[in-house]
């Protein structure tokens, strides 16, 4: 991460100074930010600062990196949680419906929606929704995240970005749910349960869905990690503050301290999501917990 950012074309000092740069100013800024030192020396200092909790000062914003990351992180967490809710609310029912109505018109329609969701990139869906739901119908605001403490107003700003970010994952989740549930429904123990007189609803709720959730959780965990990375594009389309948008802006400005801190934040987020997924495996299937 440290080396890749510094190998990226572009000079942060020249970007900061723009048309007003002079050799004297360049030398002053390089000395201030330690950019005049060899890369190994810069790396050792960077690691030492990270270990002591000092992430540095943003070249671009001239603010403490920790403050900038802390201000942007809640917006991205809101978007990620909302996108996961969209993924589950759309993907799980579609997958269950397709599995229960296999080889029917309902199955075909559900899988067609899933196919369109997988094929269409999130930013394209975002632009379509902006044109129809915001520009034409005026139902939702387009830019920003909503100011103040009005939760209802903030939710209105959150709907379109969450759907744009979560719909692709919902499509993948629907296909995974269908395949997993069909596999479970063919198991002998479910036939035995039905033969003992259990209703189809009881069999589905108490046995089939629970055992079909393992691969579904795996996909959901992977998709949540992917959402954290893809959030930047959606945040830019909707001009919404967040870690992803701030990261893209920081990379464009060659702001090394801020870029490194944001990438590390996303990396930690992905690791935590994977750990949470492993914990959920054990809750859903006790055999994994006791293995």
Coordinates of N, CA and C in Angstrom, one line a residue, residues 18-229:
X18 N 0.3 23.8 -7.6 CA -0.3 24.2 -8.9 C 0.6 25.1 -9.8
X19 N 0.0 26.1 -10.3 CA 0.7 27.0 -11.2 C 1.6 28.0 -10.4
X20 N 1.6 27.9 -9.1 CA 2.3 28.9 -8.3 C 3.6 28.3 -7.7
X21 N 4.0 27.1 -8.2 CA 5.1 26.4 -7.6 C 6.5 27.1 -8.1
X22 N 7.4 27.1 -7.1 CA 8.7 27.6 -7.4 C 9.7 26.5 -6.7
X23 N 10.9 26.5 -7.2 CA 11.9 25.5 -6.6 C 12.0 25.7 -5.0
X24 N 11.9 26.9 -4.6 CA 12.0 27.2 -3.1 C 10.8 26.6 -2.4
X25 N 9.6 26.9 -2.9 CA 8.4 26.4 -2.3 C 8.4 24.8 -2.3
X26 N 8.7 24.3 -3.4 CA 8.7 22.8 -3.5 C 9.7 22.2 -2.5
X27 N 10.9 22.8 -2.3 CA 11.8 22.2 -1.4 C 11.3 22.4 0.1
X28 N 10.6 23.5 0.3 CA 10.1 23.7 1.7 C 9.0 22.7 2.0
X29 N 8.1 22.4 1.1 CA 7.0 21.5 1.3 C 7.6 20.0 1.4
X30 N 8.5 19.7 0.6 CA 9.1 18.3 0.6 C 9.7 18.1 2.0
X31 N 10.4 19.1 2.5 CA 11.1 19.0 3.8 C 10.0 18.9 4.9
X32 N 8.9 19.7 4.8 CA 7.9 19.7 5.8 C 7.2 18.3 5.9
X33 N 6.9 17.7 4.8 CA 6.2 16.4 4.8 C 7.2 15.2 4.8
X34 N 8.5 15.4 4.8 CA 9.4 14.3 4.7 C 9.6 13.7 3.4
X35 N 9.1 14.3 2.3 CA 9.1 13.7 1.0 C 10.5 13.8 0.3
X36 N 11.4 14.6 1.0 CA 12.8 14.7 0.4 C 13.7 13.6 0.9
X37 N 13.1 12.7 1.7 CA 13.9 11.6 2.3 C 13.8 10.3 1.4
X38 N 14.7 9.4 1.5 CA 14.6 8.2 0.7 C 13.4 7.4 1.1
X39 N 12.8 6.6 0.2 CA 11.6 5.8 0.5 C 11.8 4.8 1.7
X40 N 13.0 4.2 1.9 CA 13.1 3.3 3.1 C 13.0 4.1 4.4
X41 N 13.5 5.3 4.4 CA 13.4 6.1 5.6 C 12.0 6.5 5.8
X42 N 11.3 6.9 4.7 CA 9.9 7.3 4.8 C 9.1 6.2 5.4
X43 N 9.4 4.9 4.9 CA 8.6 3.8 5.3 C 8.8 3.5 6.8
X44 N 10.0 3.5 7.2 CA 10.3 3.3 8.7 C 9.6 4.3 9.5
X45 N 9.6 5.5 9.1 CA 8.9 6.6 9.9 C 7.4 6.3 9.9
X46 N 6.9 5.9 8.7 CA 5.4 5.7 8.6 C 5.0 4.5 9.5
X47 N 5.8 3.4 9.5 CA 5.4 2.3 10.4 C 5.5 2.7 11.9
X48 N 6.5 3.5 12.2 CA 6.7 3.9 13.6 C 5.5 4.8 14.0
X49 N 5.1 5.7 13.1 CA 3.9 6.6 13.4 C 2.7 5.8 13.6
X50 N 2.5 4.8 12.7 CA 1.2 4.0 12.8 C 1.2 3.2 14.1
X51 N 2.3 2.7 14.5 CA 2.4 1.9 15.8 C 2.1 2.8 17.0
X52 N 2.4 4.0 16.9 CA 2.1 5.0 18.0 C 0.8 5.7 17.8
X53 N 0.0 5.3 16.8 CA -1.3 5.9 16.6 C -1.3 7.3 15.9
X54 N -0.2 7.6 15.3 CA -0.1 8.9 14.6 C -0.2 8.7 13.1
X55 N -1.3 9.0 12.5 CA -1.5 8.7 11.1 C -1.1 9.9 10.2
X56 N -0.7 11.0 10.8 CA -0.2 12.1 10.0 C -1.2 13.2 9.7
X57 N -0.8 14.1 8.9 CA -1.6 15.3 8.5 C -1.8 15.2 7.0
X58 N -3.1 15.5 6.6 CA -3.4 15.4 5.2 C -2.7 16.6 4.5
X59 N -2.1 16.2 3.3 CA -1.5 17.3 2.5 C -2.5 18.2 1.9
X60 N -3.6 17.6 1.5 CA -4.7 18.2 0.8 C -5.5 19.1 1.7
X61 N -6.0 18.5 2.8 CA -6.9 19.3 3.7 C -6.2 20.0 4.8
X62 N -4.9 19.7 5.0 CA -4.1 20.2 6.1 C -4.8 20.0 7.5
X63 N -5.4 18.8 7.7 CA -6.0 18.4 8.9 C -5.5 17.1 9.4
X64 N -5.7 16.8 10.6 CA -5.3 15.5 11.1 C -6.1 14.4 10.4
X65 N -5.4 13.4 9.9 CA -6.0 12.3 9.2 C -7.0 11.6 10.0
X66 N -6.8 11.4 11.3 CA -7.7 10.7 12.1 C -9.1 11.4 12.2
X67 N -9.0 12.7 12.2 CA -10.3 13.5 12.3 C -11.0 13.4 11.0
X68 N -10.3 13.4 9.8 CA -11.0 13.3 8.5 C -11.6 11.9 8.4
X69 N -10.9 10.8 8.8 CA -11.4 9.5 8.6 C -12.6 9.3 9.6
X70 N -12.5 9.8 10.8 CA -13.6 9.7 11.8 C -14.9 10.4 11.3
X71 N -14.7 11.6 10.6 CA -15.9 12.3 10.1 C -16.5 11.6 8.9
X72 N -15.8 10.9 8.1 CA -16.3 10.2 6.9 C -16.9 8.8 7.2
X73 N -16.3 8.1 8.2 CA -16.7 6.7 8.4 C -18.1 6.5 8.7
X74 N -18.8 7.3 9.5 CA -20.2 7.1 9.8 C -21.1 7.1 8.6
X75 N -20.8 7.9 7.6 CA -21.6 8.0 6.4 C -21.5 6.7 5.6
X76 N -20.3 6.1 5.5 CA -20.1 4.9 4.8 C -20.7 3.7 5.5
X77 N -20.6 3.7 6.8 CA -21.2 2.6 7.6 C -22.8 2.7 7.4
X78 N -23.3 3.9 7.4 CA -24.8 4.0 7.2 C -25.1 3.4 5.8
X79 N -24.4 3.8 4.8 CA -24.6 3.3 3.5 C -24.5 1.8 3.4
X80 N -23.4 1.2 4.0 CA -23.1 -0.2 3.9 C -24.2 -1.0 4.6
X81 N -24.7 -0.6 5.8 CA -25.7 -1.3 6.5 C -27.0 -1.2 5.7
X82 N -27.4 0.0 5.2 CA -28.6 0.1 4.4 C -28.5 -0.8 3.1
X83 N -27.3 -0.9 2.5 CA -27.2 -1.7 1.3 C -27.3 -3.2 1.6
X84 N -26.8 -3.6 2.8 CA -27.0 -5.0 3.2 C -28.5 -5.3 3.5
X85 N -29.2 -4.3 4.1 CA -30.6 -4.5 4.3 C -31.4 -4.7 2.9
X86 N -31.0 -3.8 1.9 CA -31.6 -3.9 0.6 C -31.2 -5.3 0.0
X87 N -30.0 -5.7 0.2 CA -29.6 -7.0 -0.3 C -30.4 -8.2 0.2
X88 N -30.6 -8.2 1.5 CA -31.4 -9.2 2.2 C -32.9 -9.2 1.9
X89 N -33.4 -8.0 1.9 CA -34.9 -7.8 1.6 C -35.2 -8.2 0.2
X90 N -34.4 -7.9 -0.7 CA -34.6 -8.3 -2.1 C -34.1 -9.7 -2.5
X91 N -32.9 -10.0 -2.1 CA -32.3 -11.2 -2.5 C -32.8 -12.5 -1.9
X92 N -33.1 -12.5 -0.6 CA -33.6 -13.7 0.1 C -35.0 -14.1 -0.4
X93 N -36.0 -13.2 -0.4 CA -37.3 -13.6 -0.9 C -37.3 -14.0 -2.3
X94 N -36.5 -13.4 -3.2 CA -36.4 -13.8 -4.6 C -35.9 -15.2 -4.7
X95 N -34.8 -15.5 -4.0 CA -34.2 -16.8 -4.0 C -35.1 -17.9 -3.5
X96 N -35.8 -17.6 -2.4 CA -36.7 -18.6 -1.9 C -37.9 -18.8 -2.8
X97 N -38.4 -17.7 -3.4 CA -39.5 -17.9 -4.3 C -39.1 -18.7 -5.5
X98 N -38.0 -18.4 -6.1 CA -37.5 -19.1 -7.2 C -37.3 -20.6 -6.9
X99 N -36.8 -20.9 -5.7 CA -36.6 -22.3 -5.4 C -37.9 -23.1 -5.2
X100 N -38.9 -22.4 -4.5 CA -40.2 -23.1 -4.2 C -41.0 -23.2 -5.5
X101 N -40.8 -22.3 -6.4 CA -41.6 -22.3 -7.7 C -40.7 -22.7 -8.9
X102 N -39.9 -23.7 -8.6 CA -38.9 -24.1 -9.6 C -39.5 -24.4 -11.0
X103 N -38.9 -23.9 -12.0 CA -39.4 -24.2 -13.4 C -40.8 -23.6 -13.7
X104 N -41.1 -22.6 -13.0 CA -42.4 -21.9 -13.3 C -42.1 -20.5 -13.8
X105 N -43.2 -19.8 -14.1 CA -43.0 -18.4 -14.5 C -42.4 -17.5 -13.4
X106 N -42.8 -17.8 -12.2 CA -42.2 -17.0 -11.0 C -40.7 -17.3 -10.9
X107 N -40.3 -18.5 -11.1 CA -38.8 -18.8 -11.1 C -38.1 -18.1 -12.2
X108 N -38.7 -18.1 -13.4 CA -38.1 -17.4 -14.5 C -38.0 -15.9 -14.3
X109 N -39.1 -15.3 -13.8 CA -39.1 -13.9 -13.6 C -38.0 -13.5 -12.5
X110 N -38.0 -14.3 -11.4 CA -37.0 -14.0 -10.3 C -35.6 -14.1 -10.8
X111 N -35.3 -15.1 -11.6 CA -33.9 -15.3 -12.1 C -33.6 -14.3 -13.2
X112 N -34.6 -13.8 -13.9 CA -34.4 -12.7 -14.9 C -34.0 -11.4 -14.2
X113 N -34.7 -11.1 -13.1 CA -34.4 -9.9 -12.3 C -32.9 -10.1 -11.8
X114 N -32.6 -11.3 -11.3 CA -31.3 -11.5 -10.7 C -30.2 -11.4 -11.8
X115 N -30.5 -11.8 -13.0 CA -29.5 -11.7 -14.1 C -29.3 -10.3 -14.5
X116 N -30.4 -9.5 -14.5 CA -30.2 -8.0 -14.8 C -29.4 -7.4 -13.7
X117 N -29.7 -7.8 -12.5 CA -29.0 -7.2 -11.3 C -27.5 -7.5 -11.4
X118 N -27.1 -8.7 -11.8 CA -25.7 -9.0 -11.9 C -25.0 -8.3 -13.0
X119 N -25.8 -8.2 -14.2 CA -25.2 -7.6 -15.4 C -25.1 -6.1 -15.3
X120 N -26.0 -5.4 -14.6 CA -26.0 -3.9 -14.6 C -25.1 -3.4 -13.5
X121 N -24.1 -2.6 -13.8 CA -23.2 -2.0 -12.7 C -24.0 -1.1 -11.9
X122 N -23.6 -0.9 -10.6 CA -24.3 0.0 -9.7 C -24.4 1.4 -10.1
X123 N -23.4 1.9 -10.8 CA -23.5 3.4 -11.1 C -24.5 3.6 -12.2
X124 N -24.7 2.5 -13.1 CA -25.7 2.7 -14.1 C -27.1 2.7 -13.5
X125 N -27.3 1.8 -12.6 CA -28.6 1.8 -11.9 C -28.8 3.1 -11.1
X126 N -27.8 3.6 -10.6 CA -27.9 4.9 -9.8 C -28.3 6.0 -10.8
X127 N -27.7 6.1 -12.0 CA -28.1 7.1 -12.9 C -29.5 7.0 -13.4
X128 N -29.9 5.7 -13.6 CA -31.3 5.5 -14.0 C -32.3 5.9 -13.0
X129 N -32.0 5.6 -11.7 CA -32.9 6.0 -10.6 C -32.9 7.5 -10.4
X130 N -31.7 8.1 -10.6 CA -31.7 9.6 -10.4 C -32.6 10.2 -11.5
X131 N -32.5 9.7 -12.7 CA -33.3 10.4 -13.8 C -34.8 10.2 -13.5
X132 N -35.2 8.9 -13.2 CA -36.6 8.6 -13.1 C -37.2 9.1 -11.7
X133 N -36.6 8.7 -10.6 CA -37.2 8.9 -9.3 C -36.9 10.3 -8.7
X134 N -35.8 10.9 -9.2 CA -35.5 12.2 -8.7 C -35.8 13.3 -9.7
X135 N -35.3 13.2 -10.9 CA -35.5 14.3 -11.9 C -36.9 14.3 -12.4
X136 N -37.4 13.1 -12.8 CA -38.8 13.1 -13.3 C -39.9 13.2 -12.3
X137 N -39.8 12.3 -11.2 CA -40.8 12.2 -10.2 C -40.6 13.1 -9.0
X138 N -39.4 13.4 -8.7 CA -39.0 14.2 -7.6 C -39.3 13.6 -6.2
X139 N -39.2 12.3 -6.2 CA -39.4 11.6 -4.9 C -38.3 11.6 -3.9
X140 N -37.1 11.6 -4.5 CA -35.9 11.5 -3.6 C -34.9 12.6 -4.0
X141 N -34.2 13.1 -3.0 CA -33.1 14.1 -3.3 C -31.9 13.3 -3.9
X142 N -31.1 14.1 -4.6 CA -30.0 13.5 -5.4 C -28.6 13.6 -4.7
X143 N -28.3 14.8 -4.2 CA -27.0 15.0 -3.7 C -26.9 15.2 -2.2
X144 N -25.8 14.7 -1.6 CA -25.6 14.9 -0.2 C -26.1 13.8 0.7
X145 N -26.1 14.0 2.0 CA -26.5 12.9 2.9 C -27.6 13.4 3.9
X146 N -28.1 14.6 3.7 CA -29.0 15.2 4.7 C -28.4 15.8 5.9
X147 N -28.8 17.0 6.2 CA -28.1 17.7 7.3 C -29.0 17.7 8.5
X148 N -28.4 18.0 9.7 CA -29.2 18.1 10.9 C -29.5 16.7 11.5
X149 N -30.5 16.6 12.4 CA -30.8 15.4 13.1 C -32.1 14.8 12.7
X150 N -32.7 15.3 11.6 CA -33.9 14.7 11.1 C -33.7 13.4 10.4
X151 N -34.0 12.3 11.1 CA -33.7 10.9 10.7 C -34.5 10.6 9.4
X152 N -35.7 11.1 9.3 CA -36.6 10.8 8.1 C -35.9 11.4 6.9
X153 N -35.4 12.6 7.1 CA -34.8 13.3 5.9 C -33.5 12.6 5.5
X154 N -32.7 12.2 6.5 CA -31.5 11.4 6.2 C -31.8 10.1 5.4
X155 N -32.9 9.5 5.8 CA -33.3 8.2 5.2 C -33.7 8.5 3.7
X156 N -34.3 9.6 3.4 CA -34.7 9.9 2.0 C -33.4 10.1 1.2
X157 N -32.4 10.6 1.8 CA -31.1 10.8 1.0 C -30.4 9.4 0.9
X158 N -30.7 8.5 1.8 CA -30.0 7.2 1.8 C -30.6 6.1 0.9
X159 N -31.9 6.3 0.5 CA -32.6 5.2 -0.2 C -32.0 4.9 -1.5
X160 N -31.8 5.9 -2.4 CA -31.2 5.6 -3.7 C -29.8 5.1 -3.7
X161 N -28.9 5.7 -2.9 CA -27.5 5.1 -2.9 C -27.5 3.7 -2.3
X162 N -28.4 3.4 -1.4 CA -28.4 2.0 -0.8 C -28.9 1.0 -1.8
X163 N -29.9 1.4 -2.6 CA -30.5 0.4 -3.6 C -29.4 0.3 -4.7
X164 N -28.8 1.4 -5.1 CA -27.8 1.3 -6.2 C -26.6 0.4 -5.7
X165 N -26.2 0.5 -4.5 CA -25.1 -0.3 -4.0 C -25.4 -1.7 -3.7
X166 N -26.7 -2.0 -3.2 CA -27.1 -3.3 -2.8 C -27.7 -4.2 -3.8
X167 N -28.2 -3.6 -4.9 CA -29.0 -4.4 -5.9 C -28.2 -5.5 -6.5
X168 N -26.9 -5.2 -6.9 CA -26.1 -6.2 -7.5 C -25.9 -7.4 -6.5
X169 N -25.6 -7.1 -5.3 CA -25.4 -8.1 -4.3 C -26.7 -8.9 -4.0
X170 N -27.8 -8.2 -4.1 CA -29.1 -8.9 -4.0 C -29.3 -9.9 -5.1
X171 N -28.9 -9.6 -6.3 CA -29.1 -10.5 -7.4 C -28.2 -11.7 -7.2
X172 N -27.0 -11.5 -6.7 CA -26.1 -12.7 -6.4 C -26.6 -13.5 -5.3
X173 N -27.2 -12.8 -4.3 CA -27.7 -13.5 -3.1 C -29.0 -14.4 -3.5
X174 N -29.8 -13.8 -4.4 CA -31.0 -14.6 -4.9 C -30.6 -15.8 -5.6
X175 N -29.6 -15.8 -6.5 CA -29.1 -17.0 -7.2 C -28.5 -18.0 -6.2
X176 N -27.8 -17.5 -5.3 CA -27.1 -18.4 -4.3 C -28.2 -19.1 -3.4
X177 N -29.2 -18.3 -3.0 CA -30.3 -18.8 -2.1 C -31.1 -19.9 -2.9
X178 N -31.4 -19.6 -4.1 CA -32.1 -20.6 -4.9 C -31.3 -21.9 -5.0
X179 N -30.1 -21.8 -5.4 CA -29.3 -23.0 -5.6 C -29.1 -23.8 -4.3
X180 N -28.9 -23.1 -3.2 CA -28.7 -23.7 -1.9 C -29.9 -24.4 -1.4
X181 N -31.0 -23.7 -1.5 CA -32.3 -24.2 -1.0 C -32.8 -25.4 -1.9
X182 N -32.6 -25.4 -3.2 CA -32.9 -26.5 -4.0 C -32.1 -27.7 -3.6
X183 N -30.8 -27.5 -3.3 CA -30.0 -28.6 -2.8 C -30.4 -29.2 -1.5
X184 N -30.9 -28.3 -0.6 CA -31.3 -28.8 0.7 C -32.7 -29.5 0.6
X185 N -33.6 -29.0 -0.2 CA -34.9 -29.6 -0.4 C -34.9 -31.0 -0.9
X186 N -33.8 -31.4 -1.6 CA -33.7 -32.7 -2.1 C -33.1 -33.7 -1.1
X187 N -32.8 -33.3 0.1 CA -32.2 -34.2 1.1 C -33.2 -35.1 1.7
X188 N -32.8 -36.3 2.1 CA -33.7 -37.3 2.6 C -34.4 -36.9 3.9
X189 N -33.7 -36.2 4.8 CA -34.3 -35.9 6.1 C -35.5 -35.0 5.9
X190 N -35.5 -34.2 4.8 CA -36.7 -33.3 4.6 C -37.9 -34.2 4.1
X191 N -37.6 -35.2 3.3 CA -38.7 -36.1 2.9 C -39.2 -36.8 4.1
X192 N -38.3 -37.2 5.0 CA -38.8 -37.9 6.3 C -39.7 -36.9 7.1
X193 N -39.3 -35.7 7.2 CA -40.1 -34.7 7.9 C -41.5 -34.5 7.3
X194 N -41.5 -34.4 6.0 CA -42.8 -34.3 5.4 C -43.7 -35.6 5.5
X195 N -43.0 -36.7 5.5 CA -43.7 -38.0 5.7 C -44.3 -38.1 7.1
X196 N -43.7 -37.5 8.1 CA -44.2 -37.5 9.4 C -45.3 -36.6 9.7
X197 N -45.7 -35.8 8.6 CA -46.9 -35.0 8.7 C -46.6 -33.5 9.0
X198 N -45.3 -33.1 9.0 CA -45.0 -31.7 9.2 C -45.5 -30.9 7.9
X199 N -46.1 -29.7 8.2 CA -46.5 -28.9 7.1 C -45.3 -28.4 6.3
X200 N -45.6 -28.0 5.0 CA -44.6 -27.5 4.1 C -43.9 -26.3 4.7
X201 N -44.7 -25.4 5.4 CA -44.2 -24.2 6.0 C -43.3 -24.5 7.1
X202 N -43.6 -25.5 7.9 CA -42.8 -25.8 9.1 C -41.5 -26.5 8.6
X203 N -41.6 -27.3 7.6 CA -40.4 -27.9 7.0 C -39.4 -26.9 6.5
X204 N -40.0 -25.9 5.8 CA -39.2 -24.9 5.2 C -38.5 -24.0 6.2
X205 N -39.3 -23.6 7.2 CA -38.8 -22.6 8.2 C -37.9 -23.3 9.2
X206 N -38.2 -24.5 9.7 CA -37.4 -25.1 10.7 C -36.2 -25.9 10.3
X207 N -36.3 -26.3 9.0 CA -35.2 -27.2 8.6 C -34.5 -26.7 7.3
X208 N -35.3 -26.4 6.3 CA -34.6 -26.1 5.0 C -33.9 -24.8 5.0
X209 N -34.6 -23.8 5.4 CA -33.9 -22.4 5.4 C -32.7 -22.4 6.3
X210 N -32.8 -23.0 7.4 CA -31.6 -22.9 8.4 C -30.4 -23.6 7.7
X211 N -30.6 -24.7 7.1 CA -29.4 -25.4 6.6 C -29.0 -24.8 5.2
X212 N -29.8 -24.1 4.6 CA -29.4 -23.4 3.3 C -28.7 -22.1 3.5
X213 N -28.7 -21.7 4.8 CA -28.1 -20.3 5.1 C -26.6 -20.3 5.0
X214 N -25.9 -21.4 5.2 CA -24.4 -21.4 5.2 C -23.8 -20.8 4.0
X215 N -24.1 -21.3 2.8 CA -23.5 -20.6 1.6 C -24.1 -19.2 1.4
X216 N -25.3 -19.0 1.8 CA -25.9 -17.6 1.7 C -25.1 -16.6 2.5
X217 N -24.7 -17.0 3.8 CA -23.9 -16.2 4.6 C -22.6 -15.9 4.0
X218 N -22.0 -17.0 3.4 CA -20.7 -16.8 2.8 C -20.7 -15.7 1.7
X219 N -21.7 -15.8 0.8 CA -21.9 -14.8 -0.2 C -22.1 -13.4 0.4
X220 N -23.0 -13.4 1.4 CA -23.3 -12.1 2.0 C -22.1 -11.4 2.6
X221 N -21.2 -12.2 3.3 CA -20.0 -11.7 3.8 C -19.1 -11.1 2.8
X222 N -18.9 -11.9 1.7 CA -18.1 -11.4 0.6 C -18.6 -10.2 0.0
X223 N -19.9 -10.1 -0.2 CA -20.5 -9.0 -0.8 C -20.4 -7.7 0.1
X224 N -20.5 -7.9 1.4 CA -20.4 -6.7 2.2 C -19.0 -6.2 2.2
X225 N -18.0 -7.0 2.1 CA -16.6 -6.6 1.9 C -16.5 -5.8 0.6
X226 N -17.1 -6.4 -0.5 CA -17.1 -5.7 -1.8 C -17.8 -4.4 -1.8
X227 N -18.9 -4.3 -1.0 CA -19.6 -3.0 -0.9 C -18.8 -1.9 -0.3
X228 N -17.9 -2.3 0.7 CA -17.1 -1.2 1.3 C -16.1 -0.6 0.3
X229 N -15.7 -1.5 -0.7 CA -14.8 -0.9 -1.7 C -15.6 -0.2 -2.8

